[in-house]
Backbone as a printed PyTorch tensor [residue, N CA C, xyz], in Angstrom:
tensor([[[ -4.4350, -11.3220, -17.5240],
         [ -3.9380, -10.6760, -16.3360],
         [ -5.1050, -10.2780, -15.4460]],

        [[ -5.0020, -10.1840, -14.3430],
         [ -6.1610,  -9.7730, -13.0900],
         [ -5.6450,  -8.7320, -12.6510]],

        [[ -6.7770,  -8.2500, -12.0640],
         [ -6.4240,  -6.6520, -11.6280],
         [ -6.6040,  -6.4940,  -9.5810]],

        [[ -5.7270,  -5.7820,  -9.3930],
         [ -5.8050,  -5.6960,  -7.7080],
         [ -6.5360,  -4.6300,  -7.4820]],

        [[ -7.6200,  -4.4730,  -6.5320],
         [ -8.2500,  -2.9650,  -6.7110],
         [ -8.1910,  -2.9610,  -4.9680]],

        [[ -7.6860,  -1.6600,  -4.4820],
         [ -7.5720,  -0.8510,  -3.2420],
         [ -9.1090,  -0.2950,  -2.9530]],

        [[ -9.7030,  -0.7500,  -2.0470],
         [-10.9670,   0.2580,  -1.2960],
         [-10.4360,   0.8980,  -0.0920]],

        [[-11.5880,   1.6610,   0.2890],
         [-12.0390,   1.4830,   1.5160],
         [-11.0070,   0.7000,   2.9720]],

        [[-10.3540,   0.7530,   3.4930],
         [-10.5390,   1.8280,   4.4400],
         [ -8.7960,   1.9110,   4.1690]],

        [[ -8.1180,   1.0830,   2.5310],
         [ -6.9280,   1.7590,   2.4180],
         [ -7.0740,   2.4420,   1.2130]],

        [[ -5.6970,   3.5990,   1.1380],
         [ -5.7090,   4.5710,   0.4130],
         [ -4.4850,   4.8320,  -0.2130]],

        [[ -3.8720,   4.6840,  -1.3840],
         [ -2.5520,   3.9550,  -1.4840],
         [ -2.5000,   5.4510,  -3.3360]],

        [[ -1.1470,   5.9390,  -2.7350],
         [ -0.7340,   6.6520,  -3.6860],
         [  0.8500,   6.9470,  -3.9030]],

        [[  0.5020,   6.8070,  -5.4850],
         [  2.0980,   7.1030,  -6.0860],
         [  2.5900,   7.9310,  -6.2450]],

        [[  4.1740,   8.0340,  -5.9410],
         [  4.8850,   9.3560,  -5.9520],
         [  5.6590,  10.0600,  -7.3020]],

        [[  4.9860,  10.9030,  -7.7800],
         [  5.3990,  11.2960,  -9.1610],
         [  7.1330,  11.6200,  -8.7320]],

        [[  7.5270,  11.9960, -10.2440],
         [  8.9540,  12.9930,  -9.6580],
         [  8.4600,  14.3840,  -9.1380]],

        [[  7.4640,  14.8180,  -9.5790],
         [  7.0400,  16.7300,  -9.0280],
         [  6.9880,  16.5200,  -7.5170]],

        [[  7.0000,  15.6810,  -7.0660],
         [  6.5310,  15.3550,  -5.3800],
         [  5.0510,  15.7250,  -5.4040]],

        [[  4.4580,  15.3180,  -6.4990],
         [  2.8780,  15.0090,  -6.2200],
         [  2.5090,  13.8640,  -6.0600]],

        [[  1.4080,  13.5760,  -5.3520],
         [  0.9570,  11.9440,  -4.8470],
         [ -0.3440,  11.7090,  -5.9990]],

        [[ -0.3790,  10.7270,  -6.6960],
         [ -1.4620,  10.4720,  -7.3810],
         [ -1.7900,   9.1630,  -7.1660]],

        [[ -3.6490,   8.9910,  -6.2590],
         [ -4.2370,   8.1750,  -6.1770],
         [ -4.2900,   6.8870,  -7.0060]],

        [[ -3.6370,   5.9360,  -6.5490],
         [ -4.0190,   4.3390,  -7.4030],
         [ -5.1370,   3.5940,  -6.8960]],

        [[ -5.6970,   3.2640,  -7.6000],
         [ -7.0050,   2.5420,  -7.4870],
         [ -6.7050,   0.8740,  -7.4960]],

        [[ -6.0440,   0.3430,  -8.7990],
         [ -6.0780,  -0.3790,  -9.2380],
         [ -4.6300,  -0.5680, -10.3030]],

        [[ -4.3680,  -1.7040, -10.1460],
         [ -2.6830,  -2.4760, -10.7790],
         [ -2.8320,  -3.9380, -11.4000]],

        [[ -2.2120,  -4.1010, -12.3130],
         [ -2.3840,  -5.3230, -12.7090],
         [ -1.4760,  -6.4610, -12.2160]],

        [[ -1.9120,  -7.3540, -11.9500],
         [ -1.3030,  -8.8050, -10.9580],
         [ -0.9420,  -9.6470, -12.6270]],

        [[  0.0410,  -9.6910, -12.8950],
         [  0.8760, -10.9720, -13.4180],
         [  1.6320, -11.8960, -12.8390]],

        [[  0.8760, -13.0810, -12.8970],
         [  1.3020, -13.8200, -12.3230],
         [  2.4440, -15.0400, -12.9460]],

        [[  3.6610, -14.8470, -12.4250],
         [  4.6100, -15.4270, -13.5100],
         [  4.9990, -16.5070, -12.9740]],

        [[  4.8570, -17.2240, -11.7010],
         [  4.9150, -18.4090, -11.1830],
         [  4.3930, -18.6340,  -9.7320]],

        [[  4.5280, -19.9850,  -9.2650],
         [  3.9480, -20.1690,  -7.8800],
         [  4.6630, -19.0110,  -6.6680]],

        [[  5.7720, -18.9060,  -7.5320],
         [  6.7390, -17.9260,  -6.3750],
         [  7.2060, -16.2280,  -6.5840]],

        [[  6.7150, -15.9760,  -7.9140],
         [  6.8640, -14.8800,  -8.4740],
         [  5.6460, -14.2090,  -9.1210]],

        [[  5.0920, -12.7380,  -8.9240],
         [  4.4370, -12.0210,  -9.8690],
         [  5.0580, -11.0520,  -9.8410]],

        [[  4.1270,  -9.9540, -10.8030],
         [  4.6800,  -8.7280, -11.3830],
         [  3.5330,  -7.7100, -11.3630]],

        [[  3.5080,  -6.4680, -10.6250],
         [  2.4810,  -5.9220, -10.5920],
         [  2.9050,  -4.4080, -11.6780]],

        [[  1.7850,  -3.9530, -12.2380],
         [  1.9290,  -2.7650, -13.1010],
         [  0.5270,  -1.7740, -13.2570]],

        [[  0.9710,  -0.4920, -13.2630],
         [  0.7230,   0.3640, -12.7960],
         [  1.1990,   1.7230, -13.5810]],

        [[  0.0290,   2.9040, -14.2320],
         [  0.5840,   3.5280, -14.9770],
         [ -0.1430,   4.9250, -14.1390]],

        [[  0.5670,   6.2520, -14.4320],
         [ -0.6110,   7.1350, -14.3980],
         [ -0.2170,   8.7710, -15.0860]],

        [[ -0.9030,   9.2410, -15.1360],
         [ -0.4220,  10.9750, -15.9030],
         [ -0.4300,  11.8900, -14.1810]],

        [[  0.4450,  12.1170, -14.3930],
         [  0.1760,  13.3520, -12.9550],
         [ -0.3450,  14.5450, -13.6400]],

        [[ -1.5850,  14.7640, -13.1220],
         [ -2.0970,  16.1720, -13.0900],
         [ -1.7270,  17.4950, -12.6430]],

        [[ -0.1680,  17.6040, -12.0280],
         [  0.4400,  18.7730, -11.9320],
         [  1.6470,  18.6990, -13.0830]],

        [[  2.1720,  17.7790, -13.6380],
         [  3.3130,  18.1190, -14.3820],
         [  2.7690,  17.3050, -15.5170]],

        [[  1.8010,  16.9210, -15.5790],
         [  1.4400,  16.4740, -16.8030],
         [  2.6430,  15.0830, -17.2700]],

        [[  3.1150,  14.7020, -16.4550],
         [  4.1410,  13.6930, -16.3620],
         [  3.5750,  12.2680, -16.6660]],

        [[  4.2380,  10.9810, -17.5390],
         [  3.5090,  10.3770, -17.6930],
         [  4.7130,   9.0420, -16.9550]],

        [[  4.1220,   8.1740, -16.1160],
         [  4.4140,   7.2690, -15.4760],
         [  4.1120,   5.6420, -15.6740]],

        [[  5.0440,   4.8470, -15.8680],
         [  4.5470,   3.3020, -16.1580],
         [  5.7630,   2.6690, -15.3770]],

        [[  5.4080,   1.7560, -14.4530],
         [  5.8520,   1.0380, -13.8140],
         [  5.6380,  -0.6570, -13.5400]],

        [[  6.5270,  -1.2070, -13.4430],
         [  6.5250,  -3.2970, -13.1550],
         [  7.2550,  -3.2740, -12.6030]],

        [[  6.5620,  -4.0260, -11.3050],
         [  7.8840,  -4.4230,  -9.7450],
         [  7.4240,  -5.6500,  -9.5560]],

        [[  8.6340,  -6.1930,  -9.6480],
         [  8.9270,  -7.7120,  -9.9700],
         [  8.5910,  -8.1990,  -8.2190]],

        [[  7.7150,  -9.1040,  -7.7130],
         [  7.1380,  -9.9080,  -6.5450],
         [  7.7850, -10.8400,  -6.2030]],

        [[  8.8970, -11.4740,  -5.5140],
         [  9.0720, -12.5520,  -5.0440],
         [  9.0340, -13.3830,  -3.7650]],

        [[  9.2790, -14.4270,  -3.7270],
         [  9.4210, -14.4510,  -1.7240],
         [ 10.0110, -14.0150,  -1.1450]],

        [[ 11.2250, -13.1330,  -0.9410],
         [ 11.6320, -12.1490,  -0.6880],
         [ 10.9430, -10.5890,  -0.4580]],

        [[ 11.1400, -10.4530,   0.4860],
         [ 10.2640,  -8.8230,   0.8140],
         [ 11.0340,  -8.0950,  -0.2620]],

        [[ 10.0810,  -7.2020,  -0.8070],
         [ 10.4230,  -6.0600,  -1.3600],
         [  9.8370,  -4.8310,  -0.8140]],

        [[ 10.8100,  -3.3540,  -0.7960],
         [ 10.2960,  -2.5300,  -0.0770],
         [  9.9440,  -1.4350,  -1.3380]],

        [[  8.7240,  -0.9250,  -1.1780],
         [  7.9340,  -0.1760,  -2.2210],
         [  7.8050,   1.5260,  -1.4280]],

        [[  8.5190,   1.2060,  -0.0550],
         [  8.1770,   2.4750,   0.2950],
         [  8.4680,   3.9440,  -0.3500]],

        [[  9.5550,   3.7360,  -1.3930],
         [ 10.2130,   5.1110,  -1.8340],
         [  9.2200,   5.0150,  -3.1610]],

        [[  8.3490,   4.1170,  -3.6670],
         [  7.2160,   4.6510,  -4.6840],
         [  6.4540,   4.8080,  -4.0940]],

        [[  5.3820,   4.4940,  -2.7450],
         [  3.7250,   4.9690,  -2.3290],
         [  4.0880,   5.2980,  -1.2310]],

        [[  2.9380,   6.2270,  -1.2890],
         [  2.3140,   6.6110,   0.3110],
         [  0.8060,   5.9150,   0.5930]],

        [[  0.7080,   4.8040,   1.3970],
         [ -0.2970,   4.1850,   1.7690],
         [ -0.5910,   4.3310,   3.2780]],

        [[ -2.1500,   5.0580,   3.2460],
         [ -3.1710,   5.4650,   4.5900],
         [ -4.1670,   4.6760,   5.1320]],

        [[ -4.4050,   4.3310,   5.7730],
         [ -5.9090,   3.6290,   6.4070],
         [ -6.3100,   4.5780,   7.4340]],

        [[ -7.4970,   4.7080,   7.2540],
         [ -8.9270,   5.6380,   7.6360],
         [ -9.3540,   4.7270,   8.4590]],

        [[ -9.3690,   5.3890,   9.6960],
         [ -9.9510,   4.4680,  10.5990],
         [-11.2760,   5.3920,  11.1650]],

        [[-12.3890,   5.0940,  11.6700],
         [-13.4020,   5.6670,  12.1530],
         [-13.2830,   6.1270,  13.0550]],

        [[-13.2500,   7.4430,  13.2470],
         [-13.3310,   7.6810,  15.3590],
         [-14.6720,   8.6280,  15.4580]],

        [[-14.8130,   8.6040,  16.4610],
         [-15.7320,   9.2190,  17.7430],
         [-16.2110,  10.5840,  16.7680]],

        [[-17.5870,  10.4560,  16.8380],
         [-18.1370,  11.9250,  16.7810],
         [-18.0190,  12.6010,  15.1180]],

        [[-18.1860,  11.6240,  14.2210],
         [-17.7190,  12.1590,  12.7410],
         [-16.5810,  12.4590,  12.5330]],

        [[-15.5880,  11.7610,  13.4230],
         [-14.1370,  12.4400,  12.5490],
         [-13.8200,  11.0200,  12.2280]],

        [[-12.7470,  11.0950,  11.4330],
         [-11.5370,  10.1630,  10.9690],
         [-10.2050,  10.2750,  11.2030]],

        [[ -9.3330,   9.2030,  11.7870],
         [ -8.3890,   9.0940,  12.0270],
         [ -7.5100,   8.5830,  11.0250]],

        [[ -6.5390,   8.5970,  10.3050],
         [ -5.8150,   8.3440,   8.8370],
         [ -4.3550,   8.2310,   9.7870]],

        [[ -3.4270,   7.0420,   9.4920],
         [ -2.7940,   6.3410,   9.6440],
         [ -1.8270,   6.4370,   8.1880]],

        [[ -0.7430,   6.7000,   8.4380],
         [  0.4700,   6.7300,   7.1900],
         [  1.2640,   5.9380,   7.5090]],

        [[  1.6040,   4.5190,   6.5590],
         [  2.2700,   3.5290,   6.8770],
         [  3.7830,   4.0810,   6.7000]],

        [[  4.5910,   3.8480,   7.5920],
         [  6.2200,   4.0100,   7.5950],
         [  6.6510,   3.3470,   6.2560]],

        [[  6.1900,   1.8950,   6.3580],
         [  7.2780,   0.9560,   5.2250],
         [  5.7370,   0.4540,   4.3860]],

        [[  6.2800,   0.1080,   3.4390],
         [  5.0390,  -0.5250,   2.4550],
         [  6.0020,  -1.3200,   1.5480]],

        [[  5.8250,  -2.8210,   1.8770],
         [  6.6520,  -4.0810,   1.6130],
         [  5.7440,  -4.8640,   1.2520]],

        [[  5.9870,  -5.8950,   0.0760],
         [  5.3030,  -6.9410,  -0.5450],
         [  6.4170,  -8.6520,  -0.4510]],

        [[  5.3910,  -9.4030,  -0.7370],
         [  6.5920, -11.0810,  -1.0570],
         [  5.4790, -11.7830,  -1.1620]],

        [[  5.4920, -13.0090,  -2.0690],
         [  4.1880, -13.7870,  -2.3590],
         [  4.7870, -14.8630,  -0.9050]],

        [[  3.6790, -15.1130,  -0.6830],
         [  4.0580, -15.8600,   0.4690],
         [  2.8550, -17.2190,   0.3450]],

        [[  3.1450, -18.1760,   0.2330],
         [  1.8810, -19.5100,  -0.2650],
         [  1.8620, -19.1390,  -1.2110]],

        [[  2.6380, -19.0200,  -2.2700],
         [  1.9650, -18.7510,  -3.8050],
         [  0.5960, -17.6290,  -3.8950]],

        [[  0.4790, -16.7560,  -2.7600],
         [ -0.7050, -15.8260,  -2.7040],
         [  0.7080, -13.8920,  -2.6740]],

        [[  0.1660, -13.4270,  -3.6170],
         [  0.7860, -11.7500,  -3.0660],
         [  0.5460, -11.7150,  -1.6910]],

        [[  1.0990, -10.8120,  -0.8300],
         [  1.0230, -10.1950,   0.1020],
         [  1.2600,  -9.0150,   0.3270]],

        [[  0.3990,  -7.9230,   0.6140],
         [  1.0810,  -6.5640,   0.8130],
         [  0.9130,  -6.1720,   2.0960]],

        [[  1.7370,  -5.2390,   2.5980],
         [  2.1310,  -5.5470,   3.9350],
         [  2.6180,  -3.8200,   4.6360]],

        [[  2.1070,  -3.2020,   5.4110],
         [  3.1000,  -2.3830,   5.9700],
         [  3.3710,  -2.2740,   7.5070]],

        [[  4.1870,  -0.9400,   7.6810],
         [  4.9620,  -0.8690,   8.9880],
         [  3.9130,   0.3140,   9.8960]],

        [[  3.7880,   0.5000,  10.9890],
         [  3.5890,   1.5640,  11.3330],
         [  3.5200,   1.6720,  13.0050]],

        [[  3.9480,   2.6090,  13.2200],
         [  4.2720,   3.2500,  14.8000],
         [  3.1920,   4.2360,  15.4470]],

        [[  2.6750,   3.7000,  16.4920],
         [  1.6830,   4.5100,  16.8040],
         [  1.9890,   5.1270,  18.6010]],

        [[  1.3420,   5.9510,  19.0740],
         [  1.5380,   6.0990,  20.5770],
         [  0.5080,   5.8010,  21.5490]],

        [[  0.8480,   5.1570,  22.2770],
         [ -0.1600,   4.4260,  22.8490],
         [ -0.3310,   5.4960,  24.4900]],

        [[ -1.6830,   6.4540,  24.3890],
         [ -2.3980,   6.8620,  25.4890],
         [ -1.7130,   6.5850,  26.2650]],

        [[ -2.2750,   5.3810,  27.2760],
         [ -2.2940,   4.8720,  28.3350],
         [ -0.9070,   4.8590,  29.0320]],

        [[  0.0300,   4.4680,  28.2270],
         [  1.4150,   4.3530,  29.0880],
         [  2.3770,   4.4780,  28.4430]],

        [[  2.1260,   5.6920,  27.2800],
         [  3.3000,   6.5380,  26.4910],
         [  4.2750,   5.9860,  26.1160]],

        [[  3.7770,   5.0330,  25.5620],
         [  5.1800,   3.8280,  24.3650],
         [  4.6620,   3.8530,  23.1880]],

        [[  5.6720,   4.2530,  22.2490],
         [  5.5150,   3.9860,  20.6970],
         [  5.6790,   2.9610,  20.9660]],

        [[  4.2900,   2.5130,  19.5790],
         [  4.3380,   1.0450,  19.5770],
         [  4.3650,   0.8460,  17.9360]],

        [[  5.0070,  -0.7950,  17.3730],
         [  5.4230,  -0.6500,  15.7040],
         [  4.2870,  -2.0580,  15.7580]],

        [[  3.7640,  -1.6690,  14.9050],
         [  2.5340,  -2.6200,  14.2780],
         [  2.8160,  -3.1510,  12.8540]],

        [[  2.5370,  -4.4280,  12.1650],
         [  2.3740,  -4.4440,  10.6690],
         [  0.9810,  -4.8530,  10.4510]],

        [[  0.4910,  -4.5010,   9.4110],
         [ -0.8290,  -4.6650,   9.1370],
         [ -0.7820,  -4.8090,   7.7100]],

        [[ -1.7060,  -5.9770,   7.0530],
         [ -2.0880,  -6.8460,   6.2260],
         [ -2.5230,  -5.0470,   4.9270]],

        [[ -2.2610,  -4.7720,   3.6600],
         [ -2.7340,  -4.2720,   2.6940],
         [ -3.6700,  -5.2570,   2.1540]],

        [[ -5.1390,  -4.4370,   2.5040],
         [ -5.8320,  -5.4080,   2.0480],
         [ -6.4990,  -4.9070,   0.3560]],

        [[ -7.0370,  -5.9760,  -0.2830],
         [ -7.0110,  -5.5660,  -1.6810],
         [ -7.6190,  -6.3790,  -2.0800]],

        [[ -8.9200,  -6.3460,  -3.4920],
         [ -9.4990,  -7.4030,  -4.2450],
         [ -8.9830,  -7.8840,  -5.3130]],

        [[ -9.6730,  -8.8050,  -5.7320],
         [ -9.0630,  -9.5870,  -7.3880],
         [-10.4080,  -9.1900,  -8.0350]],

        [[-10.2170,  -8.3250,  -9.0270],
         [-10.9920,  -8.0280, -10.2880],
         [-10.9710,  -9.0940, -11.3460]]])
């Protein structure tokens, strides 16, 4: 099995039952055919001492993961701060026989005051 590991500049966490968020780093990619994997993912929450193991089955078909993570991207701004971005939807589907992770997000645009809905690529390595 290969492992998916999250950096930099995303930030991707699971939702216990306590409604605590605990940081994932890293999930394992099973790959069960050209059109299907299986990713898994365990962790202890450090407020309820709760212990968590999870496999969500990948197909070409979108799947929506939003009611397990909260996934952020850190974007750089002006003057030492950071701007952090909370994706609405966080959806996967192997698409070319490659995973894809994928989310939603709505932003307001300055200039001429329209929410605007963006998707942007979850990007991620192979360990």
């Amino acid at each position: 099995m290969k492992s998916l590991e999250f950096k930099y500049p995303i930030m991707v966490f699971a939702k216990c039952g306590c409604t605590n968020q605990v940081p994932v780093t890293e999930m394992l990619l099973e790959e069960k055919s050209p059109n299907s994997c299986d990713l898994h993912y365990n962790f202890t929450c450090p407020v309820c001492s709760g212990k968590t193991e999870k496999s969500l089955s990948i197909t070409e078909d979108a799947s929506d993961f939003t009611d397990l993570f909260n996934v952020f991207k850190t974007i750089p701004a002006l003057k030492d701060e950071l701007s952090i971005i909370k994706l609405d939807a966080v959806k996967g589907k192997v698409k070319d026989g490659t995973l894809a992770l994928y989310g939603k997000y709505s932003h307001l645009r300055f200039w001429d005051n329209v929410v605007q809905n963006d998707i942007i690529k979850i990007p991620y390595s192979i360990k």
